[in-house]
Coordinates of C-alpha atoms in Angstrom, one line a residue:
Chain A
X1 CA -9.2 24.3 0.7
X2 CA -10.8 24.1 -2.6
X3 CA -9.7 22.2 -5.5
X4 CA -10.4 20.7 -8.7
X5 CA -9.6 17.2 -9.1
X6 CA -6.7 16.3 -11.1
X7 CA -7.9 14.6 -14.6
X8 CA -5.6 12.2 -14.6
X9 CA -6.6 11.2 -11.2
X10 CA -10.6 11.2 -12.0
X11 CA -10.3 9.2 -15.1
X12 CA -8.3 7.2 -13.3
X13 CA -11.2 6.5 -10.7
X14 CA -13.7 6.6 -13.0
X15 CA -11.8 3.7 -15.0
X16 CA -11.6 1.8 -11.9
X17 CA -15.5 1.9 -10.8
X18 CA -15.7 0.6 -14.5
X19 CA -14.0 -2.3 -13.3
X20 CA -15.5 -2.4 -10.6
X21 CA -18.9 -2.7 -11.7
X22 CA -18.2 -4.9 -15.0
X23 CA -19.0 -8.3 -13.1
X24 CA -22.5 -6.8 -11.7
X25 CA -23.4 -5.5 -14.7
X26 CA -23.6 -8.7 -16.1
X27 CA -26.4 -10.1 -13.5
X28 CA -29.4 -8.3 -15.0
X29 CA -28.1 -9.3 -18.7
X30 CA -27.8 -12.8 -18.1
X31 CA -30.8 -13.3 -15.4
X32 CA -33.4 -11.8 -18.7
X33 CA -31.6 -13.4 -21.4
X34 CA -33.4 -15.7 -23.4
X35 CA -30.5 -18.7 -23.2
X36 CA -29.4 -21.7 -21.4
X37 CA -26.1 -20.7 -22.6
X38 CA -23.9 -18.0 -20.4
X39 CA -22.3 -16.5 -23.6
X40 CA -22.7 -13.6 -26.3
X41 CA -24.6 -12.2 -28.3
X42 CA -27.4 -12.4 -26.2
X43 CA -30.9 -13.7 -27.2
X44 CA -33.9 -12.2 -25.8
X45 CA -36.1 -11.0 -22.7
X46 CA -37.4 -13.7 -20.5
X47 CA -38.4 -14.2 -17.0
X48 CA -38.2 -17.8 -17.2
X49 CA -35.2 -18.4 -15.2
X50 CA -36.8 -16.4 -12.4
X51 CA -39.7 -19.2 -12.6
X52 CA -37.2 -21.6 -12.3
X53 CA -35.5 -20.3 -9.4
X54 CA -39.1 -20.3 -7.7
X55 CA -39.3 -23.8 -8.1
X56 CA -35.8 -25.2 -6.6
X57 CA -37.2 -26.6 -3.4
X58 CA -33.5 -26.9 -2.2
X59 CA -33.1 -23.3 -2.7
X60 CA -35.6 -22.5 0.1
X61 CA -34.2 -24.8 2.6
X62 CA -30.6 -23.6 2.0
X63 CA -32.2 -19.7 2.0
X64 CA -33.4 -20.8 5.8
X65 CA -30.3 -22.8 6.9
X66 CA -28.5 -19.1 6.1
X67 CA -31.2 -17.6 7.7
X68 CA -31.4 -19.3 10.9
X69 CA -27.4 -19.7 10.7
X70 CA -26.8 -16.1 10.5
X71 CA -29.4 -14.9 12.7
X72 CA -27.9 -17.1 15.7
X73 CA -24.1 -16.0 14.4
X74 CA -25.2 -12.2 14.6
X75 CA -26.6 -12.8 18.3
X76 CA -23.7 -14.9 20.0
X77 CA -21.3 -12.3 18.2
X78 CA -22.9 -9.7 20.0
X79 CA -23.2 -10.8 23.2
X80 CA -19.3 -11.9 23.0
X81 CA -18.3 -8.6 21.8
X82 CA -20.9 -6.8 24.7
X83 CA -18.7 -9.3 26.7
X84 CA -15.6 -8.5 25.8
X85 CA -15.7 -4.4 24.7
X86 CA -16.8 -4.5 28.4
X87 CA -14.5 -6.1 30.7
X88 CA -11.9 -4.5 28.3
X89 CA -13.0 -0.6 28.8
X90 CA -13.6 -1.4 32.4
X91 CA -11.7 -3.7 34.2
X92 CA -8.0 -4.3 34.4
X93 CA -7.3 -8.4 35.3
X94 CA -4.5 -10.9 34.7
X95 CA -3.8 -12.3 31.3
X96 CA -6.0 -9.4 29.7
X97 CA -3.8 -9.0 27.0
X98 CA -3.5 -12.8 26.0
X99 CA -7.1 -13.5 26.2
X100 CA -8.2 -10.2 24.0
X101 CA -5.3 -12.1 21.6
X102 CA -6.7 -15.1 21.3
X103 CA -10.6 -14.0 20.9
X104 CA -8.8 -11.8 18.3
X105 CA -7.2 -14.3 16.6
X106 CA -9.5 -15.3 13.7
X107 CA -8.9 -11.9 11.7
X108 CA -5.6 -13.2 11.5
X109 CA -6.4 -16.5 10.6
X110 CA -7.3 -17.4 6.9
X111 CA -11.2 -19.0 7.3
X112 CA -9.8 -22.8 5.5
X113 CA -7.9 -23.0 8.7
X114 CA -10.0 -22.3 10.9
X115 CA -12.6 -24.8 8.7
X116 CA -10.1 -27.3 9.1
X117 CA -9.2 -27.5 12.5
X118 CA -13.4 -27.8 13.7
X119 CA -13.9 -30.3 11.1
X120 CA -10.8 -32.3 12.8
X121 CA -11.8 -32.2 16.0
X122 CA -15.9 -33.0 15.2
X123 CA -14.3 -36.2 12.9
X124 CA -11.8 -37.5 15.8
X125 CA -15.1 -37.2 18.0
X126 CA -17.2 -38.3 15.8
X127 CA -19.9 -35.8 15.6
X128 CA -22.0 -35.2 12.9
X129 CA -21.5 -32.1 10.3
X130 CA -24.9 -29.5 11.5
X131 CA -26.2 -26.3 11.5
X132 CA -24.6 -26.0 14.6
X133 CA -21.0 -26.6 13.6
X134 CA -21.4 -23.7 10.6
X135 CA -23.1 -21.1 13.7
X136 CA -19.6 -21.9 15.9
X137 CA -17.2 -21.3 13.1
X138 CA -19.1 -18.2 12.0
X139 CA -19.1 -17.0 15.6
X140 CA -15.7 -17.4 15.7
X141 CA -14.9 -15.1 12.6
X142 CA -17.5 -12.6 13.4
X143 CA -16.8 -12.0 17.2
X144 CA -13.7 -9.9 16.2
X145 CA -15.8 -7.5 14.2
X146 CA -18.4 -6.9 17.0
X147 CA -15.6 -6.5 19.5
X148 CA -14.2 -3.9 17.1
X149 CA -16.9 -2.2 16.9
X150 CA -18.4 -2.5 20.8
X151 CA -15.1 -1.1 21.7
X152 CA -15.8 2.1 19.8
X153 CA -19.0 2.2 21.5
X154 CA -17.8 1.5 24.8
X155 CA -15.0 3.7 24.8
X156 CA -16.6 6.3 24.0
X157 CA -19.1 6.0 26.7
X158 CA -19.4 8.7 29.6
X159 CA -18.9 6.4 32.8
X160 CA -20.2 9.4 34.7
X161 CA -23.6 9.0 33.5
X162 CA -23.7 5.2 34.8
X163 CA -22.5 6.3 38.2
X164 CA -24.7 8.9 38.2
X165 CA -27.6 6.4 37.5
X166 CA -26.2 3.9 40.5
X167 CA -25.8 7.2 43.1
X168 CA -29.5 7.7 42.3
X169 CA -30.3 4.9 43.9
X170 CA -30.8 2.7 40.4
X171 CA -29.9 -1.0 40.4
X172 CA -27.3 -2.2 38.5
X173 CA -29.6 -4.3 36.1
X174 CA -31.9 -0.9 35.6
X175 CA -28.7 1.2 34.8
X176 CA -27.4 -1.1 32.3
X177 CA -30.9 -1.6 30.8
X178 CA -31.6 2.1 30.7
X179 CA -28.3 4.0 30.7
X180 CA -26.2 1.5 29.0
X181 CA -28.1 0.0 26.3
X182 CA -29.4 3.1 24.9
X183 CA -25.7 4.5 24.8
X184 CA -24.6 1.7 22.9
X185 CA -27.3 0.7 21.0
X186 CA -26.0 2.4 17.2
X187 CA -22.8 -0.1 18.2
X188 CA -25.5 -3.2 18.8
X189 CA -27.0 -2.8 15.6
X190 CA -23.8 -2.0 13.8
X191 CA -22.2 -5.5 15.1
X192 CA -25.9 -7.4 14.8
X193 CA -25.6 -6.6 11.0
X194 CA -22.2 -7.1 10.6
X195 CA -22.3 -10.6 12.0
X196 CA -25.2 -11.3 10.0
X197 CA -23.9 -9.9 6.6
X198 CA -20.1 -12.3 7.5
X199 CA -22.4 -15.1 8.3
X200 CA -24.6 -15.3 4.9
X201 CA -21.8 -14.7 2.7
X202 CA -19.0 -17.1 4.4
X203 CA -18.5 -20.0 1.8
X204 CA -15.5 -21.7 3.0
X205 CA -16.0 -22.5 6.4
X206 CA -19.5 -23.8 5.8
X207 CA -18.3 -25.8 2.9
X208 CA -16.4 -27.8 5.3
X209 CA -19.0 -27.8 8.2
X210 CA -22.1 -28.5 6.6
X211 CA -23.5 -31.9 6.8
X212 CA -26.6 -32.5 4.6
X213 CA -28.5 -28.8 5.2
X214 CA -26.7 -26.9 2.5
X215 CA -26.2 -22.9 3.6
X216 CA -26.8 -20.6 0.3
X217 CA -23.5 -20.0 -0.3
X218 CA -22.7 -23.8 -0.8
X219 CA -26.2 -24.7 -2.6
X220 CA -25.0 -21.8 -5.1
X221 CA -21.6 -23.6 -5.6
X222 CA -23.1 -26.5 -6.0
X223 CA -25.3 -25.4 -9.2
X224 CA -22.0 -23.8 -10.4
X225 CA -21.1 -27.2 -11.2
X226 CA -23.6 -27.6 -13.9
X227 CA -23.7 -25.5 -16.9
X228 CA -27.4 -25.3 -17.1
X229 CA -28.0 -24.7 -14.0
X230 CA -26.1 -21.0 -14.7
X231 CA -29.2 -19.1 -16.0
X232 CA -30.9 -19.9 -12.7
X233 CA -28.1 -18.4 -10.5
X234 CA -27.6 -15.6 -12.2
X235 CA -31.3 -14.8 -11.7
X236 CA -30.4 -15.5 -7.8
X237 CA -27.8 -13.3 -7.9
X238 CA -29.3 -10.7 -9.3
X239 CA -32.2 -11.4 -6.8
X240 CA -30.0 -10.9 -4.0
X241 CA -28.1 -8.1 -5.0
X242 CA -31.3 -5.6 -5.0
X243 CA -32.8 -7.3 -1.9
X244 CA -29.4 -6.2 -0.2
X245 CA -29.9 -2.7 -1.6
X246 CA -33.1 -2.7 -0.8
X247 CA -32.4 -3.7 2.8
X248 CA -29.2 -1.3 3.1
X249 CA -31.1 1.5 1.9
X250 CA -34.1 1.1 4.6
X251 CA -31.2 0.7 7.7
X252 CA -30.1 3.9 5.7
X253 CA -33.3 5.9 6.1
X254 CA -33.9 4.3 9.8
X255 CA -30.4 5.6 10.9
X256 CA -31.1 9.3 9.4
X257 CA -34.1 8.7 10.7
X258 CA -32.9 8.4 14.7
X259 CA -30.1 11.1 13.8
X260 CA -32.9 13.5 13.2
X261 CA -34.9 13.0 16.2
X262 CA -32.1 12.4 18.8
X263 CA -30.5 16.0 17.3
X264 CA -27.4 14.2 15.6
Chain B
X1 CA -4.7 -4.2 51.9
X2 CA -7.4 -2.3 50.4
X3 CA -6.1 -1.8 47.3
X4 CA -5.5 -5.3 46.9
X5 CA -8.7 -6.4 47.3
X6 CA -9.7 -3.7 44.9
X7 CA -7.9 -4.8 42.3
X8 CA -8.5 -8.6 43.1
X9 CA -12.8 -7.7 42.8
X10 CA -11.8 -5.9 39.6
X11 CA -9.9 -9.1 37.9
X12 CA -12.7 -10.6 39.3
X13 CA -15.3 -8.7 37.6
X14 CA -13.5 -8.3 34.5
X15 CA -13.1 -12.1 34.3
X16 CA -16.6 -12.8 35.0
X17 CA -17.1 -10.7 31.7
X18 CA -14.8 -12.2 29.4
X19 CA -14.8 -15.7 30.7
X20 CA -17.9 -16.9 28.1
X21 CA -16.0 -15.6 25.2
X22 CA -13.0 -16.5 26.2
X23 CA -13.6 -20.5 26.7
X24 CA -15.7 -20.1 23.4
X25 CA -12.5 -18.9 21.8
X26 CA -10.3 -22.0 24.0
X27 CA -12.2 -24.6 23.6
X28 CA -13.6 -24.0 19.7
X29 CA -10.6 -22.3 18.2
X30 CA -7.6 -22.7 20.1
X31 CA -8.2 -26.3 21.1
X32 CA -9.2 -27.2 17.7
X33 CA -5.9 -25.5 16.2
X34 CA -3.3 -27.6 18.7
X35 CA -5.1 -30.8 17.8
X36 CA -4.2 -29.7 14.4
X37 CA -0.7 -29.7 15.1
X38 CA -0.9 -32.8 16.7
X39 CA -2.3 -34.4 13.9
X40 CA 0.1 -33.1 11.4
X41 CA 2.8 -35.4 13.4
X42 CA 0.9 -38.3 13.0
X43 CA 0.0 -40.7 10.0
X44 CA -2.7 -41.8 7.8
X45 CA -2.3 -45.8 7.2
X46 CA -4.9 -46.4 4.6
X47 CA -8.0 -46.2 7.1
X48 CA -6.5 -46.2 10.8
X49 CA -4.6 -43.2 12.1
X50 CA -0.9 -44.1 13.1
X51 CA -0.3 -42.2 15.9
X52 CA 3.7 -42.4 16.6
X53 CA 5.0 -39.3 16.4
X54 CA 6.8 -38.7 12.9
X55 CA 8.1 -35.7 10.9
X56 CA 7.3 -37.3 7.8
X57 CA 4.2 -35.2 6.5
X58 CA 6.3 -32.1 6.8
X59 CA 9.1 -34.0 5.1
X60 CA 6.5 -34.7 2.3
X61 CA 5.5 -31.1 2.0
X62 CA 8.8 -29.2 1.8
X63 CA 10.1 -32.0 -0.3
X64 CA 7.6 -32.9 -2.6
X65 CA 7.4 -31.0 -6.0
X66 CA 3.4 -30.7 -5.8
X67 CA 3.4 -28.9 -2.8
X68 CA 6.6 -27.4 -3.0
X69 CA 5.2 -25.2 -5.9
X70 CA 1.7 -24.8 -4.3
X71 CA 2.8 -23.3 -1.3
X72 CA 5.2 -20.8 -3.7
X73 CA 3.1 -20.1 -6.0
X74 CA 0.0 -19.2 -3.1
X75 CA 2.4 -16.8 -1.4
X76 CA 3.9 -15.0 -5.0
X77 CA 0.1 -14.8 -5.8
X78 CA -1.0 -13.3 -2.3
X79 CA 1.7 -11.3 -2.8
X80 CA 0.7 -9.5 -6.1
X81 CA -2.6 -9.4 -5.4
X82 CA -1.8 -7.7 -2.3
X83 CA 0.2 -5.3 -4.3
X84 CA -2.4 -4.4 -6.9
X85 CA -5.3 -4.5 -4.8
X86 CA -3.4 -1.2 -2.4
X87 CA -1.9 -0.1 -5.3
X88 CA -4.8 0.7 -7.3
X89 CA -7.2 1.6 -4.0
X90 CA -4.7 4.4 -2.9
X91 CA -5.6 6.9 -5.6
X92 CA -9.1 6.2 -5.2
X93 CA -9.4 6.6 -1.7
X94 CA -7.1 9.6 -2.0
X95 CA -9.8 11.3 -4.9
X96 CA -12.5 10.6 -2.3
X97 CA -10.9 12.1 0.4
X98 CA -9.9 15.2 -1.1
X99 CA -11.7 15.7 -3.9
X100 CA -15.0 14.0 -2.7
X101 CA -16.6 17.0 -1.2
X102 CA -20.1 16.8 0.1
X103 CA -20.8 13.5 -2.1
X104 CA -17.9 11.3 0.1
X105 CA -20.8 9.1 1.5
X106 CA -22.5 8.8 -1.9
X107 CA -18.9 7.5 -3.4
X108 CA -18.2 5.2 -0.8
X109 CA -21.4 3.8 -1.4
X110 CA -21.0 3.9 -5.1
X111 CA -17.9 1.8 -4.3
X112 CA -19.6 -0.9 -2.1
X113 CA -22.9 -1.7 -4.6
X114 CA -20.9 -4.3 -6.4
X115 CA -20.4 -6.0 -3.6
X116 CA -23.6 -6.8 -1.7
X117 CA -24.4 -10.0 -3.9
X118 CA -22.7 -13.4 -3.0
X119 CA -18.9 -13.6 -2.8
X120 CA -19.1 -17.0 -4.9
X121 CA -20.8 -15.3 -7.8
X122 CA -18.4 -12.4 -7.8
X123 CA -15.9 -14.9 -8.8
X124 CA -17.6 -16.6 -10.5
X125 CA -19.1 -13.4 -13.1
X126 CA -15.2 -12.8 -14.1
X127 CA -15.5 -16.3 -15.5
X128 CA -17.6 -14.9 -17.8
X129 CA -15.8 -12.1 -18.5
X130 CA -12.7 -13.7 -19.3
X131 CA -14.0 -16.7 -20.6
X132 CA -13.9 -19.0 -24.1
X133 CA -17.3 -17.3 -25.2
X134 CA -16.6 -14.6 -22.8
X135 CA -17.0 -10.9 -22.9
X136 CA -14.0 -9.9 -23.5
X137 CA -13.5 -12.6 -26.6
X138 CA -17.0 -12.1 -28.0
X139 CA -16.6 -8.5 -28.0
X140 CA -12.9 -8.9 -29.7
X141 CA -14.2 -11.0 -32.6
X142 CA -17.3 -8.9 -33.4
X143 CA -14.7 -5.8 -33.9
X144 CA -12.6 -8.6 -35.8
X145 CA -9.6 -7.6 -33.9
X146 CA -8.9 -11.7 -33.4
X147 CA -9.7 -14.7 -35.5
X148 CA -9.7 -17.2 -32.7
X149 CA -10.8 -16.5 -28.7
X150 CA -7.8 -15.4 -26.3
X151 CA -7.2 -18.4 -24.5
X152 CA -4.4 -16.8 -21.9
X153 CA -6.9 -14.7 -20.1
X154 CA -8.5 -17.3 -18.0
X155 CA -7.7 -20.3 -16.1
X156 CA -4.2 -19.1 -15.2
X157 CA -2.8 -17.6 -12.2
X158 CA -3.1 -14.0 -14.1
X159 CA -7.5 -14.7 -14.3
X160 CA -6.6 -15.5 -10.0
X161 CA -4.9 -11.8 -9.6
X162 CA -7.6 -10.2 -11.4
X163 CA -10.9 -11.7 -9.7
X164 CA -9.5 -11.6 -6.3
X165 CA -7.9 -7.5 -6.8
X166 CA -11.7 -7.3 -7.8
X167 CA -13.1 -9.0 -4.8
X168 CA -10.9 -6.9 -2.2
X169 CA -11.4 -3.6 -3.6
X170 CA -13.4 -1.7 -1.1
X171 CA -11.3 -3.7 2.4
X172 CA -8.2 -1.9 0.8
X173 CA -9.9 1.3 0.2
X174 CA -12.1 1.7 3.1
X175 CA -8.9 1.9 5.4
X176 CA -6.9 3.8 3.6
X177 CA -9.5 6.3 3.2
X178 CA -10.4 6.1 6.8
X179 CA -6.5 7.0 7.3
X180 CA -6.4 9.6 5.1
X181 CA -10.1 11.7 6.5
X182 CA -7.6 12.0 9.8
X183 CA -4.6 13.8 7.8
X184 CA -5.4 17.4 9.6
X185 CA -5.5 19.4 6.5
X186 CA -3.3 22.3 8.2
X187 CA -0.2 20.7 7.9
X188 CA -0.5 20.2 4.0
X189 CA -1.2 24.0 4.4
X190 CA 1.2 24.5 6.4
X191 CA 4.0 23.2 4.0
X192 CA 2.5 24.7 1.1
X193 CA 3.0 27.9 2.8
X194 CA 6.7 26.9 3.5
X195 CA 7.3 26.0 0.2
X196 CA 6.7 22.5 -0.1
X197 CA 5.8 21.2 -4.1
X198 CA 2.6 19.0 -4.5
X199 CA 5.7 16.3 -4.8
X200 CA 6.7 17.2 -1.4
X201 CA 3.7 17.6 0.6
X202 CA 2.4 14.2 -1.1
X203 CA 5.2 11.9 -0.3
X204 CA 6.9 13.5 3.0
X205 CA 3.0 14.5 4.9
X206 CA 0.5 12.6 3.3
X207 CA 1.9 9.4 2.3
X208 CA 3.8 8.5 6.1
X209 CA 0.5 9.8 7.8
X210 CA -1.6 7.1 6.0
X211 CA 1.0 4.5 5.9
X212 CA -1.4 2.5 9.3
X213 CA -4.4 2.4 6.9
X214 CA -2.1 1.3 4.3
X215 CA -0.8 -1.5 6.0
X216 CA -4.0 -2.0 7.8
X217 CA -5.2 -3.1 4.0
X218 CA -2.2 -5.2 3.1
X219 CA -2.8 -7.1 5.8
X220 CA -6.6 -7.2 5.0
X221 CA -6.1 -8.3 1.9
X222 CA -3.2 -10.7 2.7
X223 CA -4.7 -12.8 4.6
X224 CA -7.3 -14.2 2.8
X225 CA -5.9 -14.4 -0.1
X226 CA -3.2 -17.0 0.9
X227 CA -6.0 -19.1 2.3
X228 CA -8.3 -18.3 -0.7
X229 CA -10.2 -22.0 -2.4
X230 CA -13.2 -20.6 -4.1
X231 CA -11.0 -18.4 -6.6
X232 CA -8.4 -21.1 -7.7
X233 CA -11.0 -22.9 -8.2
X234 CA -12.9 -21.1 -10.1
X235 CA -10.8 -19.3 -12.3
X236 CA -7.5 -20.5 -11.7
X237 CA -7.1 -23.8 -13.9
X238 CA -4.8 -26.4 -13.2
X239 CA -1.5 -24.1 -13.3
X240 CA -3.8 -21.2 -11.2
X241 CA -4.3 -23.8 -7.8
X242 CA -3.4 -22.4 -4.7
X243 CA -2.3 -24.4 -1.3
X244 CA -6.3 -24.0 0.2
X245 CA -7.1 -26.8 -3.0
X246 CA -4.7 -29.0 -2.0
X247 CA -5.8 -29.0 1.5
X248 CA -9.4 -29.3 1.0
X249 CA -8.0 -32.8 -1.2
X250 CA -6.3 -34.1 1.1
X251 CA -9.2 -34.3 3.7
X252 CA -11.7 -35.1 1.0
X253 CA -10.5 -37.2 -1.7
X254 CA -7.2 -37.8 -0.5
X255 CA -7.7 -39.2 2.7
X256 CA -5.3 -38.1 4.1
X257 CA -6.1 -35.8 7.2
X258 CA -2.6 -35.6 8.5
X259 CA -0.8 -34.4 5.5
X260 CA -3.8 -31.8 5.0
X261 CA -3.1 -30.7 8.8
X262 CA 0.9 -29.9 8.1
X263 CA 0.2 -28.2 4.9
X264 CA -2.3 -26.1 6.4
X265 CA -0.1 -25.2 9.3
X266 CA 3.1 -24.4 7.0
X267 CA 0.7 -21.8 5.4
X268 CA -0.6 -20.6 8.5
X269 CA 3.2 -20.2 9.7
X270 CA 3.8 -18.1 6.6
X271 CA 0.8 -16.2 7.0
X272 CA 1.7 -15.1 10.9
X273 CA 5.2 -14.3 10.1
X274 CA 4.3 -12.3 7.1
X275 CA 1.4 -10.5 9.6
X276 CA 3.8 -9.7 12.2
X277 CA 6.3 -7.8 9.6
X278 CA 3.8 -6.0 8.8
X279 CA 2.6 -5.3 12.5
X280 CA 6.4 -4.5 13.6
X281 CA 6.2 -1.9 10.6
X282 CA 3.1 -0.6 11.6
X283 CA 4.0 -0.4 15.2
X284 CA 7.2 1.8 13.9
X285 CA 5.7 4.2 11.6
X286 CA 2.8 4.8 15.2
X287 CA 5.9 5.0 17.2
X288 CA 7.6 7.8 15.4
X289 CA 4.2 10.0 15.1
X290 CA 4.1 9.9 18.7

């Protein structure tokens, strides 16, 4: 079937990606511009504001509170979803159904709640705010998207080739290390980076769980709160939107990469 | 006999699987949520916590103007936005699936660039946009189409619609196109060959075959926009506040825990039943494929 796109349909799209990209377009524009003030008509070239940027010590501990927070998020979301994809695809038990519900659940919950209810329960204990506290919440609202995708993974494993390992006289830790794991290792990285990307962007849930360590997300809404402190985020926003690119574009290449030498 | 004890090392074995997960989920989400509730029968007396049971914060919520309107004006504005956002992903996703050709990936990726810098500043940029020396004003006065800046485009639940329709863009059209790729192309042959008009073949094949990815982003979208705080904040205004503001007062400012547990709870029952419709309709239009 071959067509030619309707024009009203294209212009229609192309409209839209106008809209879409209208916000981004003005990261570069305000990060160079020569002005404390976020406004038209613009001013000049400068790199000061990326200067500036370099020299917010709070902005380097917040980078590593994100870092260290997402990093651990990404792992425990993995091992749950291994967990759970797992005893899902291969085991039939009582109150399956309810449990898989419940770990579930936070896709259907809107992140203040679930903010809410930890910060309740750490007050009425009376445990203090941590790095800790931000890793459980974003475990809980990544989990789902690694079991999604485990799932897929597991599912469409061939559980002949694992009984074929254990008949040939392969123990069950060597099987899963080298049967398993290889099968499902596109899924591991899929939900490593997928918990990582949900941890460092999540703003609400860390805004209520933080303590004193600000993540990024929060130390950014906190220098939304003074005017002229704008230039400098815009220069951080800009600096993390071609970092991500940079870093998409490399997992890019890596997965063509493996496609090419395992055959596709 | 045997079989029984089969299936008894099975539960077994899946247990021993699921059991971390699962008492993560018990003891850090679920308890957490039922001491909620719990809380939201009690009250705050200045400092102390009055724990005799009373309906008195829900009273307070369904009762009081303030919240009254909050809680209406979250779900009319989750509403909309949920509207828009599918709305205006449909045709999209529909020109990349059958129009894309070999450059699908390349536009899906074109579609997701905007997105992979920080959710905050997303908002936040539309501020600019829409704002007193914003784009939009600046560039209407140097064309000297308006003497004095627009003042209706932000801080108003409109500016709220706009950023957040922005912000959801590729959840609504990343299912719907996902949804659409499994449409097997035959049958819209197949009823072009029978006679079926574009009309037709759009709304009777292609339309009920992508309603799950359809309502897979409603409820995407849904969701957390009811719940949304940064976006109010940001762009909303005073008359642009959603529920998630009031909330986040009454546990900070406020003081007032209790009252901040019941209002998040009414919104969390309106989110669930809202979630289920959509689920029952879901589970209908799989139902009927089958």
């Amino acid at each position: 079937m071959k067509h030619s796109s309707p024009i009203a349909l294209s212009v229609f799209v192309v409209i839209y990606l106008v809209f879409l990209y209208a916000p981004i377009f003005l990261l570069p524009i305000f990060a160079f511009n020569d002005s404390a003030v976020i406004a038209f008509p613009l001013s000049g070239f400068t790199l000061h504001w990326f200067k500036e940027l370099w020299g917010e010590d709070v902005l380097f501990r917040a980078a590593t509170n994100s870092l260290i927070i997402a990093v651990s998020t990404a792992v425990l979301s993995t091992c749950f979803g291994v967990l759970t994809a797992r005893a899902m695809a291969r085991h039939q038990f009582i109150g399956k159904k309810p449990i898989f519900g419940l770990i579930m659940a936070p896709l259907f919950l809107p992140e203040i709640i679930i903010g809410v209810s930890m910060l309740i329960v750490l007050l009425q204990l009376g445990l203090a705010l941590s790095l800790w506290t931000v890793i459980i919440g974003h475990t809980l609202i990544a989990t789902p998207f690694s079991v999604s995708i485990l799932a897929t993974a597991f599912n469409n494993m061939d559980r002949s080739l694992e009984e074929a390992s254990l008949d040939l006289g392969e123990t069950r830790i060597g099987t899963f290390r080298r049967v398993i794991l290889p099968l499902v290792a596109p899924g591991l990285i899929s939900s490593l980076l997928i918990g990582f990307i949900i941890s460092l962007d999540e703003f609400v849930i860390a805004f209520f769980l933080t303590g004193t360590d600000p993540t990024l997300p929060v130390y950014i809404w906190s220098l939304l709160r003074f005017p002229s402190k704008l230039p400098i985020v815009m220069a951080l926003g800009f600096l993390l939107l071609v970092l991500s690119l940079i870093l998409l574009s490399l997992f890019e290449a890596a997965r063509r990469r493996s496609e090419r030498l395992t055959g596709g | 006999m045997a079989d029984f004890w089969e299936k008894t090392r099975d539960s077994f074995a899946g247990w021993r699987l699921i059991g971390l997960p699962f008492g993560f989920g018990f003891l850090l989400l679920l308890t957490p949520l039922l001491l909620m509730v719990l809380l939201s029968f009690w009250t705050q007396d200045y400092l102390d916590l009055r724990r005799d049971f009373t309906l008195a914060n829900y009273r307070e919520v369904f009762t009081h103007p303030v919240f009254f309107t909050l809680i209406k004006r979250s779900l009319a504005i989750a509403l909309v936005v949920t509207l828009v956002t599918v709305l205006l992903a449909f045709p999209v996703a529909y020109f990349i699936s059958f129009y894309g050709g070999k450059r699908k990936t390349l536009l899906l990726f074109l579609i997701t660039i905007p997105f992979w810098t920080s959710y905050l500043l997303r908002i936040f940029l539309w501020k600019i946009i829409l704002g007193y020396n914003g784009v939009i004003n600046s560039g209407l006065s140097s064309l000297n189409l308006i003497d004095a800046p627009l003042s209706f485009i932000l801080y108003n639940s409109n500016a709220v619609v706009l950023a957040l329709s922005h912000a959801w863009a590729p959840f609504a059209i990343l299912p719907i196109f996902v949804s659409l790729e499994k449409i097997d192309r035959s049958l819209l042959e197949a009823g072009r060959d029978l006679g079926d008009s574009a009309y037709r073949s759009f709304f009777f094949i292609t339309l009920p075959l992508a309603m799950p990815g359809i309502i897979a982003a409603t409820l995407i979208v849904f969701i957390p926009t009811i719940g949304d705080y940064v976006t109010p904040k940001l762009v909303g205004g005073t008359e642009g506040l959603m529920v998630a503001n009031m909330i986040q007062v009454q546990f900070a400012k406020a003081n007032n825990a209790p009252l901040g547990a019941s209002l998040a709870l009414v919104s969390l029952c309106i989110v669930m039943l809202i979630a289920l419709i959509f689920l029952f309709l879901n589970r209908k239009y799989l139902g009927r494929r089958v």
